Amino acid sequence: MGYTAVHPVWGRLDVSLGDLGCGHTWGEIHRVKGVRLACPECGGRVFARSSRYGLRHFYHQVRPPDCELANESPEHHFLKLELAMAARSAGWRAELEVSSEAGDWRADVLVFDDRDLPFMALEAQLSPMTPTEARMRTDRYARDGVAVCWVALQDRPWARTVPTLRASAPAEGGKSWTVRHGLARYTWTPRTLKAKATWEHITCPLGDALAWILQGTVRVHTAVNGTVWWTAPAYEERALERARLEAEAEAAEREAAAERRREQAAAADRRRRAAEQRALDRQAELEERHNEMQRLAGFFRRTGFDPAAWDAFTRLVRTASGKAILYGEQSPRYGNGLLVHARHRDTDGGYTLAAVVCPDPHALTHWPEKLDILVPDHTWLARIRAAARVPLRVAVLDPRTGRRTFERIPPPSVHRPGPDRPG
């Protein structure tokens, strides 16, 4: 069963048109003897017939097995006719079962533009087809400058790869075919990244959907995952706006993450450099201490001072004086004792001579009154007391106990033995 046939004189006939598309009437071919009509697909003889529901069509007297028009299902025929009538209702010229000049495609319904040029094929696709075949057939139309809209009645795998509407026939007593899938709008309110955004498929009359498609009110949209559907440009722009915001947010997050990594790397580098500097400082301190201990080796040998107690003794000196100190040389002028120079920590003044560590007791005959003597224990104190010839100030700084004792030793004429005065 088909809607088109070829008359030897009138040419192509289309029974969906009142004048058959050639200026003649249905009565001139229906049940008229001697009229010879041919199938546009296989060339076989066909006859005009009206079904019990009043549907006009052409039929083969003997159905050829290899003729697509002869073997189409009634559902296919009804849907083709609906597509043609919908296109015409929208104001377009539409013809049924039109083949290309090269014969490499045949449109169920071919719609013509205002210059009378074909611009869109409407395909009622009810038989099985692979996604690859659907894309190949769509591309075949595109090579001739013809867009295509596929219309199916069931969900098919190929429907996601080419522009498709999934429709349903009118319910019993109804008149309108309905689009269930393939036409979508983008919902995103309010337009913030926190708001959910989604594509929602629209249910509407098939005639409305085809009118929007033919008028360009909706167009083909291909999602990121390759799924294809029809939508309005405004919805595409909204989806692009959302995608831009997401891309900007993602870029900002990447930049923030990169900045955090840079800051972490910089902090790690600072910690590494600080650790290296501490190691260098520690090494310098060790070298400085080693050199200082080497410098003081003669002092330790002369006085019998335990080098292992030197650091503790030095801490007591600093604590007792409340000043910054520096050790000088052993001075013959002050009994070969080790000179101690000091300055107040809260001033920028220079160092001045403040004390002498473990001078030779027998060299205490001429001693400045303001210069202190520092010793590590009371044995040294007793030796100095016994040899003193002038008034002396002695501080006993015991590195083993951390105790400090201060003693004033008067000249021999007034010296009276007594207990040490703890500090």
Short mmCIF file of C-alpha atoms in Angstrom, two decimals, residues 75-301:
data_model
loop_
_atom_site.label_atom_id
_atom_site.label_comp_id
_atom_site.label_asym_id
_atom_site.label_seq_id
_atom_site.Cartn_x
_atom_site.Cartn_y
_atom_site.Cartn_z
CA GLU A 75 1.08 1.84 10.96
CA HIS A 76 3.85 3.11 8.70
CA HIS A 77 1.31 4.36 6.16
CA PHE A 78 -0.81 6.09 8.78
CA LEU A 79 2.25 7.80 10.32
CA LYS A 80 3.53 8.94 6.91
CA LEU A 81 0.20 10.48 6.12
CA GLU A 82 0.09 12.18 9.53
CA LEU A 83 3.58 13.67 8.94
CA ALA A 84 2.56 15.04 5.54
CA MET A 85 -0.68 16.51 6.84
CA ALA A 86 1.12 18.11 9.82
CA ALA A 87 3.70 19.75 7.54
CA ARG A 88 0.97 21.08 5.25
CA SER A 89 -1.04 22.36 8.22
CA ALA A 90 2.03 24.32 9.28
CA GLY A 91 2.06 26.02 5.88
CA TRP A 92 4.65 23.99 3.99
CA ARG A 93 4.48 22.10 0.72
CA ALA A 94 5.04 18.44 1.50
CA GLU A 95 5.01 15.44 -0.81
CA LEU A 96 4.89 11.77 0.07
CA GLU A 97 7.37 9.10 -1.05
CA VAL A 98 9.82 11.35 -2.92
CA SER A 99 13.13 9.95 -4.19
CA SER A 100 16.34 11.85 -4.92
CA GLU A 101 17.42 12.37 -8.52
CA ALA A 102 20.28 9.95 -7.95
CA GLY A 103 17.92 7.41 -6.39
CA ASP A 104 20.11 7.02 -3.28
CA TRP A 105 17.33 8.00 -0.87
CA ARG A 106 13.55 8.10 -0.74
CA ALA A 107 11.82 10.31 1.82
CA ASP A 108 8.56 9.23 3.37
CA VAL A 109 7.64 12.93 3.37
CA LEU A 110 9.73 15.62 1.68
CA VAL A 111 9.12 19.22 2.73
CA PHE A 112 9.96 22.10 0.38
CA ASP A 113 11.01 25.64 1.34
CA ASP A 114 9.67 28.96 0.01
CA ARG A 115 11.92 28.63 -3.06
CA ASP A 116 10.36 25.25 -3.75
CA LEU A 117 13.59 23.45 -2.88
CA PRO A 118 13.60 20.34 -0.68
CA PHE A 119 15.00 21.13 2.78
CA MET A 120 13.72 18.48 5.20
CA ALA A 121 12.74 14.82 5.07
CA LEU A 122 10.28 13.42 7.61
CA GLU A 123 10.95 9.72 8.06
CA ALA A 124 8.49 7.32 9.69
CA GLN A 125 10.92 4.65 10.91
CA LEU A 126 9.17 1.65 12.39
CA SER A 127 11.38 -1.18 11.14
CA PRO A 128 14.66 -2.15 12.85
CA MET A 129 17.75 -0.05 12.10
CA THR A 130 21.22 0.13 13.66
CA PRO A 131 22.68 3.40 14.96
CA THR A 132 25.37 3.21 12.27
CA GLU A 133 22.76 2.81 9.54
CA ALA A 134 20.75 5.73 10.96
CA ARG A 135 23.80 8.01 10.84
CA MET A 136 24.67 6.87 7.32
CA ARG A 137 21.16 7.57 6.04
CA THR A 138 21.11 10.96 7.79
CA ASP A 139 24.46 11.85 6.23
CA ARG A 140 23.16 10.78 2.82
CA TYR A 141 20.38 13.36 3.11
CA ALA A 142 22.84 15.99 4.36
CA ARG A 143 25.04 15.59 1.28
CA ASP A 144 22.08 16.83 -0.78
CA GLY A 145 21.40 19.70 1.62
CA VAL A 146 18.35 18.03 3.15
CA ALA A 147 17.83 17.86 6.90
CA VAL A 148 15.92 14.95 8.39
CA CYS A 149 13.66 14.25 11.34
CA TRP A 150 13.10 10.60 12.20
CA VAL A 151 9.82 9.64 13.82
CA ALA A 152 9.43 6.36 15.69
CA LEU A 153 6.71 4.75 17.77
CA GLN A 154 9.04 2.89 20.14
CA ASP A 155 12.34 3.59 21.90
CA ARG A 156 15.15 2.48 19.60
CA PRO A 157 18.94 2.54 20.11
CA TRP A 158 19.43 4.63 16.98
CA ALA A 159 17.01 7.30 18.26
CA ARG A 160 19.78 8.76 20.46
CA THR A 161 22.20 9.21 17.58
CA VAL A 162 20.06 11.10 15.02
CA PRO A 163 17.35 13.81 15.30
CA THR A 164 14.29 11.82 16.37
CA LEU A 165 10.79 12.25 17.75
CA ARG A 166 9.11 9.34 19.49
CA ALA A 167 5.38 9.60 18.99
CA SER A 168 2.27 7.68 19.93
CA ALA A 169 -0.90 7.22 17.90
CA PRO A 170 -4.15 8.81 19.10
CA ALA A 171 -5.99 6.94 21.81
CA GLU A 172 -9.31 5.48 20.85
CA GLY A 173 -11.60 8.35 19.99
CA GLY A 174 -8.70 10.83 19.93
CA LYS A 175 -7.49 12.79 16.94
CA SER A 176 -3.98 13.99 17.81
CA TRP A 177 -0.70 12.14 17.60
CA THR A 178 1.53 12.94 20.61
CA VAL A 179 5.30 13.40 20.94
CA ARG A 180 6.54 11.57 24.03
CA HIS A 181 10.29 11.91 23.63
CA GLY A 182 12.88 13.78 21.56
CA LEU A 183 11.82 17.37 22.24
CA ALA A 184 13.39 18.83 25.40
CA ARG A 185 13.77 22.00 27.42
CA TYR A 186 16.55 22.97 29.82
CA THR A 187 15.35 23.63 33.36
CA TRP A 188 17.63 25.67 35.63
CA THR A 189 16.11 27.96 38.27
CA PRO A 190 17.59 29.92 39.87
CA ARG A 191 20.59 30.27 37.61
CA THR A 192 23.28 29.47 40.12
CA LEU A 193 25.67 26.55 40.25
CA LYS A 194 24.01 25.30 43.42
CA ALA A 195 20.66 24.98 41.63
CA LYS A 196 19.94 21.69 39.87
CA ALA A 197 19.93 21.84 36.08
CA THR A 198 18.43 19.16 33.83
CA TRP A 199 17.04 18.48 30.38
CA GLU A 200 13.32 17.60 30.52
CA HIS A 201 11.52 15.97 27.62
CA ILE A 202 8.37 17.75 26.48
CA THR A 203 5.08 16.07 25.67
CA CYS A 204 3.10 17.89 22.96
CA PRO A 205 1.02 17.27 19.82
CA LEU A 206 3.08 15.90 16.93
CA GLY A 207 1.79 18.67 14.68
CA ASP A 208 3.11 21.35 17.05
CA ALA A 209 6.52 19.68 17.27
CA LEU A 210 6.82 19.42 13.46
CA ALA A 211 5.73 23.04 13.05
CA TRP A 212 8.45 24.18 15.47
CA ILE A 213 11.05 22.06 13.69
CA LEU A 214 10.12 23.28 10.19
CA GLN A 215 9.95 26.91 11.31
CA GLY A 216 13.36 26.68 13.02
CA THR A 217 11.87 27.43 16.43
CA VAL A 218 13.68 24.33 17.64
CA ARG A 219 16.84 22.80 16.28
CA VAL A 220 19.07 19.78 16.70
CA HIS A 221 21.08 19.71 19.93
CA THR A 222 23.88 17.23 20.59
CA ALA A 223 24.78 16.62 24.22
CA VAL A 224 28.30 16.09 25.50
CA ASN A 225 27.72 12.32 25.54
CA GLY A 226 26.58 12.35 21.89
CA THR A 227 22.83 12.03 22.55
CA VAL A 228 20.74 14.03 20.04
CA TRP A 229 17.39 15.76 20.58
CA TRP A 230 15.42 18.83 19.48
CA THR A 231 15.36 22.01 21.56
CA ALA A 232 14.96 25.78 21.35
CA PRO A 233 18.05 28.01 20.94
CA ALA A 234 17.22 29.73 24.23
CA TYR A 235 17.58 26.43 26.06
CA GLU A 236 20.90 25.77 24.33
CA GLU A 237 22.13 29.19 25.41
CA ARG A 238 21.03 28.46 28.95
CA ALA A 239 22.87 25.15 28.92
CA LEU A 240 25.96 26.89 27.52
CA GLU A 241 25.71 29.51 30.24
CA ARG A 242 25.64 26.77 32.85
CA ALA A 243 28.57 25.01 31.17
CA ARG A 244 30.54 28.26 31.15
CA LEU A 245 29.87 28.82 34.84
CA GLU A 246 30.90 25.25 35.62
CA ALA A 247 34.05 25.64 33.52
CA GLU A 248 34.89 28.93 35.23
CA ALA A 249 34.27 27.40 38.67
CA GLU A 250 36.37 24.39 37.75
CA ALA A 251 39.14 26.64 36.42
CA ALA A 252 38.99 28.74 39.60
CA GLU A 253 39.16 25.60 41.72
CA ARG A 254 42.10 24.31 39.67
CA GLU A 255 43.85 27.66 40.09
CA ALA A 256 43.09 27.67 43.82
CA ALA A 257 44.39 24.11 44.10
CA ALA A 258 47.48 25.09 42.12
CA GLU A 259 47.96 28.12 44.39
CA ARG A 260 47.62 25.87 47.44
CA ARG A 261 50.19 23.52 45.96
CA ARG A 262 52.49 26.46 45.24
CA GLU A 263 52.04 27.77 48.78
CA GLN A 264 52.64 24.30 50.21
CA ALA A 265 55.73 23.90 48.03
CA ALA A 266 56.95 27.36 49.05
CA ALA A 267 56.32 26.57 52.73
CA ALA A 268 58.09 23.23 52.36
CA ASP A 269 60.96 25.03 50.63
CA ARG A 270 61.10 27.59 53.44
CA ARG A 271 61.11 24.81 56.01
CA ARG A 272 63.82 23.03 54.08
CA ARG A 273 65.93 26.18 53.82
CA ALA A 274 65.32 26.95 57.50
CA ALA A 275 66.34 23.42 58.43
CA GLU A 276 69.41 23.72 56.24
CA GLN A 277 70.21 27.09 57.81
CA ARG A 278 69.74 25.64 61.28
CA ALA A 279 72.03 22.81 60.33
CA LEU A 280 74.58 25.30 59.00
CA ASP A 281 74.21 27.45 62.10
CA ARG A 282 74.54 24.40 64.29
CA GLN A 283 77.60 23.32 62.36
CA ALA A 284 79.03 26.82 62.66
CA GLU A 285 78.28 26.81 66.38
CA LEU A 286 79.96 23.44 66.76
CA GLU A 287 82.96 24.63 64.80
CA GLU A 288 83.02 27.88 66.78
CA ARG A 289 82.79 25.98 70.06
CA HIS A 290 85.46 23.56 68.93
CA ASN A 291 87.74 26.46 68.02
CA GLU A 292 86.91 28.20 71.30
CA MET A 293 87.69 25.06 73.28
CA GLN A 294 90.93 24.70 71.35
CA ARG A 295 91.75 28.32 72.16
CA LEU A 296 91.06 27.73 75.85
CA ALA A 297 92.99 24.45 76.04
CA GLY A 298 95.98 26.16 77.70
CA PHE A 299 93.69 27.82 80.24
CA PHE A 300 92.12 24.46 81.10
CA ARG A 301 95.55 22.84 81.53
#
